[in-house]
Amino acid sequence: MLKRPYFLFMSLISLLLLTVSSSVQAEESSGGIDAVVNEIFGHATGWFVSLIFAPFPGTSFPWIVLWLVTGASIFTLYFGFLQFRGVGHSIALVKGDYSDPNDAGEVSHFQALATALSGTVGLGNIAGVAVAVSIGGPGATFWMILAGLMGMASKFTECTLGVKYRNEYKDGSVSGGPMYYISKGFKERGIPGGRFLAGLFAVFCILGSLGGGNMFQANQAHAQLTQVIGNYPGWITGVIFAALVFIVIVGGIKSIARVTDKIVPFMGILYVGSAIVILIVNADKIGWAFSQIFAGAFTGLGVAGGMVGALIQGFKRAAFSNEAGVGSAAIAHSAVQTNEPVTEGFVSLLEPFIDTVVICTMTALVIIITGQLLQNPETGMYILNEAGTAIKTADGSSGVALTSAAFASAFSWFPILLAVAVILFAFSTMLSWSYYGLKAWTYLFGEGKRAELTFKTLFCVFVIIGAAANLGPVIDFSDAAIFAMAVANIIGLYFLMPVVKKELTSYQKRLKSGEIVKYKDRKKAKKA
């Protein structure tokens, strides 16, 4: 199937692999190979990165973020603010109240949610939020929460379609995601261009999985480890991570889900629990912190860019953190055991809420409450750095170091805990993105053990390269590829949202009439 595209794509991947491998091997002898690779790759792909992250004309707001936020707003209005009305039913579904073990699919609602969350909960929640509040001030938190709440509607739309149009095979396995619902949904509705758009999404998904979902994660995990235990060669971290990743992903989505449904709750409780303890210790400052968030959202409190700067940073961080509208999560959610596509749409509502509204907000509150952002005691305004681009911090740190400093102000041992969290976040993200990339790969080149093993091996090789090399433009390109997925995906969602509306109306009608009941009630009725 698709032999020529397969060999063309493999040639491009091999060329990239050879180039970055050479940089790793020659790094010590030349000391500048990475810089050469960065320059060559940067020149070749810089235009694409600049295009994806270019600001909207007349603003500093990246158009891709506006694209995601606009989509989320439209879906929120189209489905009548469903994310606020459907949370109770979402929780019931995650608990398994309506789950039938005989339904088609490979994983439970909870496992599908955990797998998707493991792909989004990560450094964006730790470093990204710190960047947002240091540039946009506490007010960025308000806009981040708002964007997260609206993003719930995007997740609902794409994950419902993921189950609706998935492929179900005789061995019980399934394949789904934007590439399937765009190609099949467009054909069903007589809309041209579905296969091209789906193929474009799949290509971007593979590139994103190898870079942002793989190399970047391995690179950051190694960087965090060296801060705790000292410098050592990156390839050692890479080999260990690659071996662990391969052991898990070789077993497919069921194996991935068994790991993520343990890691995600553990790391979530570990991180949020630490934040809650700090909030309790500083309970008298919580009201003040929220007043700073609301005041900053509408006045800017004198921070860089004022209110607009806070809004831009908040929306940007939410989009980068929860990936609502990107389409990646629909691939994981489509593996769920259900015969009702809308049920997984309801479950996926919780993803941006947990990722952005809960975890990101906790990070922001800890940074604000622990006094990391310096203020003028006389005016109450935040003090900007010399360049006027960001708020001065207590120890001059930014990004993940700022978050670490905020937690360390209450717990001196927190940098060690943060290192554990970053490693777990990186590992779980790699697991999820290996599955996303695999499904895009098999969509393009056909299902089969050989195709799967080829991609899984390739993915693990890139884990080693990511930990050992310093390849900025390669990572920038893969990040751009991830957000390019959103262009194809949201176009597809606009055309297919009437299908979701029809599914939702039917499901709610049957739920209200009693035709759809909890599984335990169904079993009781059968026995009676």
Short mmCIF file of C-alpha atoms in Angstrom, two decimals:
data_model
loop_
_atom_site.label_atom_id
_atom_site.label_comp_id
_atom_site.label_asym_id
_atom_site.label_seq_id
_atom_site.Cartn_x
_atom_site.Cartn_y
_atom_site.Cartn_z
CA MET A 1 0.00 0.00 0.00
CA LEU A 2 1.34 3.45 -0.97
CA LYS A 3 4.88 2.11 -1.70
CA ARG A 4 6.24 5.25 -3.36
CA PRO A 5 5.10 7.66 -0.61
CA TYR A 6 6.43 5.20 1.96
CA PHE A 7 9.92 5.11 0.49
CA LEU A 8 9.91 8.88 -0.08
CA PHE A 9 8.95 9.52 3.52
CA MET A 10 11.48 6.97 4.79
CA SER A 11 14.18 8.64 2.72
CA LEU A 12 13.41 12.02 4.29
CA ILE A 13 13.38 10.53 7.80
CA SER A 14 16.63 8.65 7.10
CA LEU A 15 18.29 11.84 5.89
CA LEU A 16 17.25 13.68 9.06
CA LEU A 17 18.33 10.70 11.16
CA LEU A 18 21.74 10.54 9.48
CA THR A 19 22.28 14.26 9.89
CA VAL A 20 21.44 14.44 13.59
CA SER A 21 23.26 11.16 14.31
CA SER A 22 26.40 12.60 12.76
CA SER A 23 26.08 15.64 15.01
CA VAL A 24 25.90 13.43 18.10
CA GLN A 25 28.91 11.31 17.05
CA ALA A 26 31.08 14.26 16.11
CA GLU A 27 30.01 16.68 18.83
CA GLU A 28 32.98 16.04 21.13
CA SER A 29 35.61 16.20 18.38
CA SER A 30 34.40 19.33 16.64
CA GLY A 31 32.43 21.07 19.34
CA GLY A 32 30.31 22.77 16.69
CA ILE A 33 28.51 20.14 14.61
CA ASP A 34 25.21 20.80 16.39
CA ALA A 35 25.56 24.46 15.50
CA VAL A 36 26.13 23.55 11.84
CA VAL A 37 23.09 21.23 11.81
CA ASN A 38 21.03 23.94 13.50
CA GLU A 39 22.04 26.48 10.89
CA ILE A 40 21.38 24.22 7.89
CA PHE A 41 18.07 22.90 9.23
CA GLY A 42 17.05 26.36 10.40
CA HIS A 43 17.58 27.83 6.93
CA ALA A 44 15.63 24.97 5.33
CA THR A 45 12.63 25.03 7.66
CA GLY A 46 12.70 28.49 9.23
CA TRP A 47 10.10 29.80 6.79
CA PHE A 48 7.64 27.10 7.91
CA VAL A 49 8.20 27.81 11.61
CA SER A 50 7.82 31.56 11.00
CA LEU A 51 4.62 30.96 9.01
CA ILE A 52 2.94 28.85 11.70
CA PHE A 53 3.86 31.14 14.61
CA ALA A 54 3.57 34.45 12.74
CA PRO A 55 1.60 37.17 14.61
CA PHE A 56 -1.82 38.24 13.41
CA PRO A 57 -1.40 41.45 11.35
CA GLY A 58 -1.13 44.50 13.59
CA THR A 59 -0.70 42.47 16.81
CA SER A 60 1.79 40.24 18.60
CA PHE A 61 -0.85 37.48 18.81
CA PRO A 62 0.22 34.31 16.88
CA TRP A 63 -2.44 33.59 14.27
CA ILE A 64 -2.35 29.85 15.07
CA VAL A 65 -3.40 30.59 18.67
CA LEU A 66 -6.22 32.82 17.39
CA TRP A 67 -7.19 29.95 15.05
CA LEU A 68 -7.47 27.56 18.02
CA VAL A 69 -9.28 30.03 20.30
CA THR A 70 -11.74 31.00 17.55
CA GLY A 71 -12.52 27.34 16.90
CA ALA A 72 -13.04 26.70 20.62
CA SER A 73 -15.39 29.70 20.84
CA ILE A 74 -17.45 28.56 17.84
CA PHE A 75 -17.80 25.01 19.18
CA THR A 76 -18.74 26.37 22.63
CA LEU A 77 -21.59 28.42 21.13
CA TYR A 78 -22.65 25.74 18.63
CA PHE A 79 -23.10 23.10 21.34
CA GLY A 80 -24.74 25.49 23.80
CA PHE A 81 -21.95 25.61 26.42
CA LEU A 82 -22.07 21.83 26.73
CA GLN A 83 -18.81 21.73 28.70
CA PHE A 84 -20.58 23.35 31.67
CA ARG A 85 -23.71 21.23 31.42
CA GLY A 86 -22.07 17.85 30.81
CA VAL A 87 -19.40 17.58 33.52
CA GLY A 88 -21.55 15.40 35.81
CA HIS A 89 -22.20 12.87 33.05
CA SER A 90 -18.51 12.99 32.08
CA ILE A 91 -17.48 11.94 35.59
CA ALA A 92 -20.04 9.12 35.60
CA LEU A 93 -18.61 7.82 32.32
CA VAL A 94 -15.01 7.96 33.59
CA LYS A 95 -16.08 6.02 36.69
CA GLY A 96 -17.35 3.32 34.34
CA ASP A 97 -21.03 3.64 35.25
CA TYR A 98 -22.10 3.21 31.62
CA SER A 99 -19.22 0.99 30.43
CA ASP A 100 -20.06 -2.34 28.81
CA PRO A 101 -17.04 -4.70 28.55
CA ASN A 102 -18.58 -6.20 25.41
CA ASP A 103 -18.44 -2.93 23.45
CA ALA A 104 -15.92 -2.50 20.64
CA GLY A 105 -12.62 -0.86 21.56
CA GLU A 106 -9.39 -1.55 23.43
CA VAL A 107 -9.30 0.60 26.60
CA SER A 108 -11.67 1.95 29.24
CA HIS A 109 -12.91 5.54 29.39
CA PHE A 110 -10.51 6.23 32.25
CA GLN A 111 -7.54 4.72 30.40
CA ALA A 112 -8.31 6.70 27.25
CA LEU A 113 -8.48 9.91 29.30
CA ALA A 114 -5.23 9.06 31.11
CA THR A 115 -3.44 8.31 27.83
CA ALA A 116 -4.60 11.59 26.27
CA LEU A 117 -3.72 13.53 29.43
CA SER A 118 -0.25 12.02 29.49
CA GLY A 119 0.33 13.58 26.08
CA THR A 120 -0.65 17.08 27.22
CA VAL A 121 0.28 17.31 30.92
CA GLY A 122 3.97 18.15 30.95
CA LEU A 123 6.48 20.96 30.73
CA GLY A 124 3.80 23.35 29.46
CA ASN A 125 2.18 23.12 32.88
CA ILE A 126 5.46 23.78 34.69
CA ALA A 127 7.67 25.98 32.51
CA GLY A 128 5.01 27.39 30.16
CA VAL A 129 2.86 28.83 32.93
CA ALA A 130 5.90 30.43 34.55
CA VAL A 131 6.70 32.13 31.25
CA ALA A 132 3.09 33.33 30.91
CA VAL A 133 2.87 34.97 34.35
CA SER A 134 6.37 36.46 34.20
CA ILE A 135 5.53 38.19 30.89
CA GLY A 136 1.78 38.74 31.15
CA GLY A 137 1.54 39.01 34.93
CA PRO A 138 -1.02 37.26 37.18
CA GLY A 139 -3.79 38.38 34.79
CA ALA A 140 -2.54 35.86 32.22
CA THR A 141 -3.92 33.17 34.53
CA PHE A 142 -7.50 34.40 34.02
CA TRP A 143 -7.25 34.24 30.23
CA MET A 144 -5.52 30.88 30.46
CA ILE A 145 -8.43 29.47 32.48
CA LEU A 146 -10.97 30.97 30.05
CA ALA A 147 -9.18 29.47 27.05
CA GLY A 148 -9.03 26.11 28.85
CA LEU A 149 -12.78 26.17 29.53
CA MET A 150 -13.56 26.96 25.89
CA GLY A 151 -11.09 24.33 24.69
CA MET A 152 -13.27 21.69 26.36
CA ALA A 153 -15.76 22.13 23.50
CA SER A 154 -13.03 21.52 20.89
CA LYS A 155 -12.04 18.28 22.62
CA PHE A 156 -15.68 17.18 22.76
CA THR A 157 -16.08 17.72 19.01
CA GLU A 158 -12.90 16.01 17.84
CA CYS A 159 -13.08 13.04 20.23
CA THR A 160 -16.72 12.28 19.34
CA LEU A 161 -15.72 12.18 15.69
CA GLY A 162 -12.67 10.06 16.54
CA VAL A 163 -14.90 7.25 17.79
CA LYS A 164 -17.62 7.81 15.18
CA TYR A 165 -15.32 7.24 12.19
CA ARG A 166 -12.70 4.88 13.62
CA ASN A 167 -11.70 1.62 11.92
CA GLU A 168 -12.50 -1.52 13.92
CA TYR A 169 -10.56 -4.68 13.04
CA LYS A 170 -11.28 -8.38 13.54
CA ASP A 171 -8.62 -8.76 16.24
CA GLY A 172 -10.37 -6.14 18.37
CA SER A 173 -7.89 -3.36 17.66
CA VAL A 174 -8.99 0.04 16.37
CA SER A 175 -7.50 3.00 14.52
CA GLY A 176 -8.98 6.47 14.69
CA GLY A 177 -8.27 10.17 14.76
CA PRO A 178 -8.52 13.21 12.48
CA MET A 179 -7.03 11.40 9.47
CA TYR A 180 -9.90 8.91 9.61
CA TYR A 181 -12.80 11.25 10.39
CA ILE A 182 -11.67 13.81 7.83
CA SER A 183 -11.28 11.28 5.00
CA LYS A 184 -14.37 9.18 5.85
CA GLY A 185 -16.55 12.05 7.07
CA PHE A 186 -15.87 14.22 4.02
CA LYS A 187 -16.61 11.28 1.70
CA GLU A 188 -19.85 10.52 3.57
CA ARG A 189 -21.01 14.13 3.20
CA GLY A 190 -19.82 14.51 -0.40
CA ILE A 191 -17.17 17.11 0.48
CA PRO A 192 -14.04 17.06 -1.75
CA GLY A 193 -10.44 17.18 -0.51
CA GLY A 194 -10.86 14.88 2.48
CA ARG A 195 -8.04 12.46 1.62
CA PHE A 196 -5.57 15.27 0.94
CA LEU A 197 -6.40 17.07 4.19
CA ALA A 198 -6.24 13.81 6.16
CA GLY A 199 -2.88 12.92 4.59
CA LEU A 200 -1.52 16.36 5.43
CA PHE A 201 -2.59 15.94 9.04
CA ALA A 202 -0.92 12.50 9.22
CA VAL A 203 2.41 13.83 7.88
CA PHE A 204 2.44 16.68 10.41
CA CYS A 205 1.48 14.25 13.18
CA ILE A 206 4.44 11.96 12.43
CA LEU A 207 6.89 14.88 12.36
CA GLY A 208 5.43 16.30 15.57
CA SER A 209 5.58 12.93 17.33
CA LEU A 210 9.28 12.48 16.52
CA GLY A 211 10.19 16.02 17.61
CA GLY A 212 7.99 17.75 20.19
CA GLY A 213 6.48 14.48 21.44
CA ASN A 214 9.83 12.70 21.58
CA MET A 215 13.21 14.45 21.15
CA PHE A 216 12.22 17.54 23.12
CA GLN A 217 10.89 15.42 26.00
CA ALA A 218 14.07 13.31 26.16
CA ASN A 219 16.23 16.44 25.96
CA GLN A 220 14.44 18.19 28.83
CA ALA A 221 14.42 15.05 30.98
CA HIS A 222 18.19 14.75 30.55
CA ALA A 223 18.66 18.45 31.37
CA GLN A 224 16.66 18.06 34.59
CA LEU A 225 18.59 14.94 35.59
CA THR A 226 21.95 16.67 35.14
CA GLN A 227 20.81 19.46 37.47
CA VAL A 228 20.19 16.91 40.22
CA ILE A 229 23.00 14.35 39.76
CA GLY A 230 25.58 16.27 37.71
CA ASN A 231 26.72 16.22 34.08
CA TYR A 232 27.00 12.98 32.12
CA PRO A 233 26.58 12.01 28.42
CA GLY A 234 23.05 12.47 27.10
CA TRP A 235 23.09 9.22 25.16
CA ILE A 236 22.98 7.30 28.47
CA THR A 237 19.65 8.94 29.36
CA GLY A 238 18.53 8.36 25.77
CA VAL A 239 19.30 4.62 25.78
CA ILE A 240 17.55 4.09 29.14
CA PHE A 241 14.47 6.04 28.05
CA ALA A 242 14.41 4.33 24.64
CA ALA A 243 14.51 0.88 26.26
CA LEU A 244 11.71 1.75 28.69
CA VAL A 245 9.60 3.33 25.94
CA PHE A 246 10.06 0.34 23.63
CA ILE A 247 9.10 -2.14 26.37
CA VAL A 248 5.80 -0.28 26.82
CA ILE A 249 4.88 0.69 23.25
CA VAL A 250 5.64 -2.71 21.72
CA GLY A 251 2.46 -3.93 23.43
CA GLY A 252 0.27 -1.32 21.71
CA ILE A 253 -2.39 0.97 23.17
CA LYS A 254 -3.42 -1.51 25.87
CA SER A 255 0.12 -1.60 27.22
CA ILE A 256 0.45 2.20 26.97
CA ALA A 257 -2.88 2.68 28.76
CA ARG A 258 -1.89 0.29 31.59
CA VAL A 259 1.17 2.46 32.26
CA THR A 260 -0.40 5.90 31.78
CA ASP A 261 -3.43 5.14 33.94
CA LYS A 262 -0.95 4.72 36.82
CA ILE A 263 1.59 7.44 36.00
CA VAL A 264 -0.91 10.23 35.25
CA PRO A 265 -2.84 10.03 38.55
CA PHE A 266 0.42 9.61 40.49
CA MET A 267 2.21 12.58 38.95
CA GLY A 268 -0.97 14.68 39.08
CA ILE A 269 -1.48 14.01 42.79
CA LEU A 270 2.25 14.51 43.46
CA TYR A 271 2.35 17.90 41.74
CA VAL A 272 -1.07 19.29 42.67
CA GLY A 273 -0.74 17.93 46.22
CA SER A 274 2.50 19.90 46.71
CA ALA A 275 0.80 23.03 45.37
CA ILE A 276 -2.18 22.59 47.70
CA VAL A 277 0.12 22.28 50.73
CA ILE A 278 1.78 25.60 49.80
CA LEU A 279 -1.64 27.22 49.33
CA ILE A 280 -2.77 25.97 52.75
CA VAL A 281 0.40 27.29 54.40
CA ASN A 282 -0.23 30.65 52.69
CA ALA A 283 -4.03 30.57 53.02
CA ASP A 284 -4.13 34.23 54.05
CA LYS A 285 -2.73 35.23 50.64
CA ILE A 286 -5.13 33.25 48.43
CA GLY A 287 -7.74 36.02 48.29
CA TRP A 288 -5.03 38.54 47.42
CA ALA A 289 -3.66 36.26 44.69
CA PHE A 290 -7.07 35.97 43.02
CA SER A 291 -7.54 39.73 43.24
CA GLN A 292 -4.22 40.10 41.40
CA ILE A 293 -5.39 37.65 38.75
CA PHE A 294 -8.69 39.45 38.10
CA ALA A 295 -7.20 42.95 38.29
CA GLY A 296 -4.35 41.95 36.00
CA ALA A 297 -6.72 40.40 33.48
CA PHE A 298 -8.50 43.71 32.84
CA THR A 299 -5.93 46.35 33.76
CA GLY A 300 -2.58 44.63 33.26
CA LEU A 301 -1.24 46.10 36.53
CA GLY A 302 1.49 47.80 34.54
CA VAL A 303 2.99 44.59 33.11
CA ALA A 304 4.50 44.27 29.64
CA GLY A 305 1.73 44.76 27.09
CA GLY A 306 -0.89 45.59 29.73
CA MET A 307 -4.25 43.82 29.49
CA VAL A 308 -3.59 42.74 25.89
CA GLY A 309 -0.24 41.27 26.92
CA ALA A 310 -1.91 39.28 29.70
CA LEU A 311 -4.60 38.02 27.31
CA ILE A 312 -2.07 36.96 24.66
CA GLN A 313 0.13 35.10 27.14
CA GLY A 314 -2.85 33.38 28.79
CA PHE A 315 -4.40 32.19 25.53
CA LYS A 316 -1.01 31.16 24.14
CA ARG A 317 -0.08 29.04 27.15
CA ALA A 318 -3.51 27.36 27.29
CA ALA A 319 -3.31 26.46 23.58
CA PHE A 320 0.23 25.12 23.93
CA SER A 321 -0.64 23.20 27.09
CA ASN A 322 -3.91 21.36 26.41
CA GLU A 323 -3.68 21.09 22.57
CA ALA A 324 -7.47 21.44 22.24
CA GLY A 325 -8.19 21.57 18.51
CA VAL A 326 -4.85 20.05 17.51
CA GLY A 327 -6.51 16.66 17.06
CA SER A 328 -3.87 14.54 18.79
CA ALA A 329 -6.11 13.50 21.70
CA ALA A 330 -8.79 12.19 19.32
CA ILE A 331 -6.35 9.43 18.31
CA ALA A 332 -6.09 8.16 21.90
CA HIS A 333 -9.77 8.60 22.73
CA SER A 334 -10.85 6.69 19.61
CA ALA A 335 -9.45 3.46 21.15
CA VAL A 336 -12.09 3.50 23.92
CA GLN A 337 -14.54 0.67 24.54
CA THR A 338 -17.92 2.12 23.57
CA ASN A 339 -20.60 1.91 20.91
CA GLU A 340 -21.70 5.49 21.59
CA PRO A 341 -19.26 8.05 20.07
CA VAL A 342 -20.67 10.92 22.17
CA THR A 343 -19.69 9.22 25.43
CA GLU A 344 -16.01 9.74 24.66
CA GLY A 345 -16.74 13.31 23.68
CA PHE A 346 -18.11 13.82 27.20
CA VAL A 347 -15.07 12.13 28.76
CA SER A 348 -12.65 14.29 26.78
CA LEU A 349 -14.32 17.43 28.20
CA LEU A 350 -12.38 16.79 31.39
CA GLU A 351 -8.98 16.88 29.70
CA PRO A 352 -8.51 20.68 29.25
CA PHE A 353 -10.16 21.20 32.64
CA ILE A 354 -7.62 19.00 34.43
CA ASP A 355 -4.65 20.12 32.35
CA THR A 356 -5.27 23.87 32.18
CA VAL A 357 -7.90 24.92 34.70
CA VAL A 358 -6.51 22.79 37.55
CA ILE A 359 -2.79 22.06 37.03
CA CYS A 360 -1.79 25.26 35.21
CA THR A 361 -3.75 27.40 37.68
CA MET A 362 -2.04 25.68 40.61
CA THR A 363 1.37 26.51 39.13
CA ALA A 364 0.40 30.15 38.62
CA LEU A 365 -1.03 30.51 42.14
CA VAL A 366 2.11 29.11 43.76
CA ILE A 367 4.33 31.52 41.78
CA ILE A 368 2.12 34.50 42.74
CA ILE A 369 1.59 33.58 46.39
CA THR A 370 5.26 32.84 47.14
CA GLY A 371 6.20 36.35 45.99
CA GLN A 372 8.36 35.37 43.02
CA LEU A 373 7.08 38.32 40.96
CA LEU A 374 8.55 41.58 42.32
CA GLN A 375 6.21 44.51 43.02
CA ASN A 376 6.72 48.15 43.89
CA PRO A 377 5.52 48.33 47.55
CA GLU A 378 4.30 51.91 47.10
CA THR A 379 2.27 51.55 43.87
CA GLY A 380 1.52 47.82 43.88
CA MET A 381 2.64 47.69 40.24
CA TYR A 382 4.94 44.92 39.04
CA ILE A 383 8.56 45.85 38.36
CA LEU A 384 9.72 45.15 34.80
CA ASN A 385 13.20 44.10 33.75
CA GLU A 386 15.54 46.54 32.01
CA ALA A 387 14.24 45.56 28.58
CA GLY A 388 10.64 46.08 29.74
CA THR A 389 9.64 42.67 28.38
CA ALA A 390 9.00 40.72 31.59
CA ILE A 391 8.50 41.05 35.34
CA LYS A 392 11.57 40.87 37.56
CA THR A 393 11.61 37.72 39.67
CA ALA A 394 12.97 37.18 43.17
CA ASP A 395 16.12 35.37 42.06
CA GLY A 396 16.16 36.33 38.38
CA SER A 397 14.93 32.90 37.24
CA SER A 398 12.40 32.12 34.53
CA GLY A 399 10.64 29.11 33.03
CA VAL A 400 10.97 25.80 34.87
CA ALA A 401 13.59 27.38 37.21
CA LEU A 402 10.99 29.96 38.32
CA THR A 403 8.47 27.23 39.16
CA SER A 404 11.18 25.30 40.98
CA ALA A 405 12.15 28.42 42.98
CA ALA A 406 8.50 29.07 43.90
CA PHE A 407 8.01 25.57 45.31
CA ALA A 408 11.50 25.51 46.88
CA SER A 409 10.61 28.63 48.88
CA ALA A 410 8.29 26.37 50.89
CA PHE A 411 10.08 23.01 50.43
CA SER A 412 13.87 23.04 50.05
CA TRP A 413 13.75 19.52 48.63
CA PHE A 414 11.24 20.39 45.90
CA PRO A 415 13.80 20.58 43.02
CA ILE A 416 14.29 16.82 43.48
CA LEU A 417 10.53 16.23 43.37
CA LEU A 418 10.30 18.47 40.32
CA ALA A 419 13.00 16.41 38.60
CA VAL A 420 10.91 13.28 39.24
CA ALA A 421 7.80 15.06 37.91
CA VAL A 422 9.58 16.25 34.75
CA ILE A 423 10.91 12.74 34.08
CA LEU A 424 7.47 11.21 34.54
CA PHE A 425 5.86 13.93 32.41
CA ALA A 426 8.45 13.38 29.68
CA PHE A 427 8.12 9.59 29.76
CA SER A 428 4.32 9.58 29.66
CA THR A 429 4.27 12.20 26.88
CA MET A 430 6.59 10.05 24.77
CA LEU A 431 4.30 7.05 25.28
CA SER A 432 1.22 8.93 24.09
CA TRP A 433 2.93 10.59 21.13
CA SER A 434 4.42 7.28 20.02
CA TYR A 435 0.83 6.05 19.62
CA TYR A 436 -0.27 9.22 17.82
CA GLY A 437 2.65 8.97 15.41
CA LEU A 438 2.09 5.24 14.91
CA LYS A 439 -1.57 5.68 13.93
CA ALA A 440 -0.64 8.45 11.49
CA TRP A 441 2.09 6.19 10.10
CA THR A 442 -0.21 3.20 9.58
CA TYR A 443 -2.85 5.48 8.02
CA LEU A 444 -0.34 6.52 5.37
CA PHE A 445 1.47 3.22 4.86
CA GLY A 446 -1.02 0.55 5.88
CA GLU A 447 -1.74 -1.57 8.94
CA GLY A 448 0.57 -4.48 9.77
CA LYS A 449 3.21 -5.68 12.23
CA ARG A 450 6.08 -4.69 9.93
CA ALA A 451 4.87 -1.10 9.52
CA GLU A 452 4.26 -0.82 13.25
CA LEU A 453 7.68 -2.21 14.22
CA THR A 454 9.38 0.13 11.73
CA PHE A 455 7.83 3.20 13.33
CA LYS A 456 8.32 2.03 16.92
CA THR A 457 12.02 1.37 16.26
CA LEU A 458 12.40 4.73 14.53
CA PHE A 459 10.69 6.46 17.44
CA CYS A 460 13.06 4.90 19.98
CA VAL A 461 16.13 5.89 17.93
CA PHE A 462 14.92 9.48 18.02
CA VAL A 463 14.61 9.24 21.83
CA ILE A 464 18.39 8.64 22.00
CA ILE A 465 19.13 11.46 19.55
CA GLY A 466 16.89 13.88 21.45
CA ALA A 467 18.67 13.24 24.75
CA ALA A 468 22.15 13.42 23.23
CA ALA A 469 21.91 16.35 20.80
CA ASN A 470 21.13 20.04 21.03
CA LEU A 471 19.01 20.65 17.97
CA GLY A 472 16.93 23.80 18.47
CA PRO A 473 15.60 24.31 14.92
CA VAL A 474 14.64 20.62 14.66
CA ILE A 475 12.51 21.00 17.79
CA ASP A 476 11.09 24.33 16.56
CA PHE A 477 10.09 22.66 13.29
CA SER A 478 8.39 19.75 15.07
CA ASP A 479 6.50 22.17 17.35
CA ALA A 480 5.32 24.01 14.24
CA ALA A 481 4.27 20.65 12.76
CA ILE A 482 2.15 19.91 15.86
CA PHE A 483 0.30 23.19 15.50
CA ALA A 484 0.02 22.73 11.73
CA MET A 485 -2.06 19.66 12.62
CA ALA A 486 -4.63 22.10 14.04
CA VAL A 487 -5.07 23.80 10.67
CA ALA A 488 -6.19 20.59 8.96
CA ASN A 489 -8.09 19.34 12.02
CA ILE A 490 -10.21 22.43 12.69
CA ILE A 491 -11.13 22.76 9.01
CA GLY A 492 -12.39 19.20 9.29
CA LEU A 493 -14.27 19.94 12.53
CA TYR A 494 -16.10 22.90 10.95
CA PHE A 495 -17.43 20.70 8.16
CA LEU A 496 -18.28 17.77 10.46
CA MET A 497 -19.69 19.49 13.56
CA PRO A 498 -23.29 18.94 12.29
CA VAL A 499 -22.55 15.20 12.49
CA VAL A 500 -21.56 15.64 16.14
CA LYS A 501 -24.70 17.70 16.81
CA LYS A 502 -26.85 14.89 15.39
CA GLU A 503 -25.05 12.28 17.52
CA LEU A 504 -25.42 14.46 20.64
CA THR A 505 -29.15 15.09 20.09
CA SER A 506 -29.81 11.37 19.61
CA TYR A 507 -27.76 10.38 22.66
CA GLN A 508 -29.33 12.94 24.98
CA LYS A 509 -32.82 11.98 23.85
CA ARG A 510 -32.16 8.28 24.58
CA LEU A 511 -30.49 9.12 27.89
CA LYS A 512 -33.48 11.20 28.97
CA SER A 513 -36.02 8.57 27.90
CA GLY A 514 -34.25 5.84 29.85
CA GLU A 515 -33.19 3.88 26.78
CA ILE A 516 -29.56 4.39 27.84
CA VAL A 517 -29.04 3.32 31.46
CA LYS A 518 -26.09 2.54 33.71
CA TYR A 519 -24.47 -0.85 33.06
CA LYS A 520 -25.30 -2.23 36.52
CA ASP A 521 -28.98 -1.29 36.01
CA ARG A 522 -28.88 -2.98 32.61
CA LYS A 523 -27.56 -6.19 34.21
CA LYS A 524 -30.25 -6.08 36.88
CA ALA A 525 -32.94 -5.63 34.24
CA LYS A 526 -31.64 -8.64 32.29
CA LYS A 527 -31.64 -10.84 35.41
CA ALA A 528 -35.18 -9.77 36.24
#
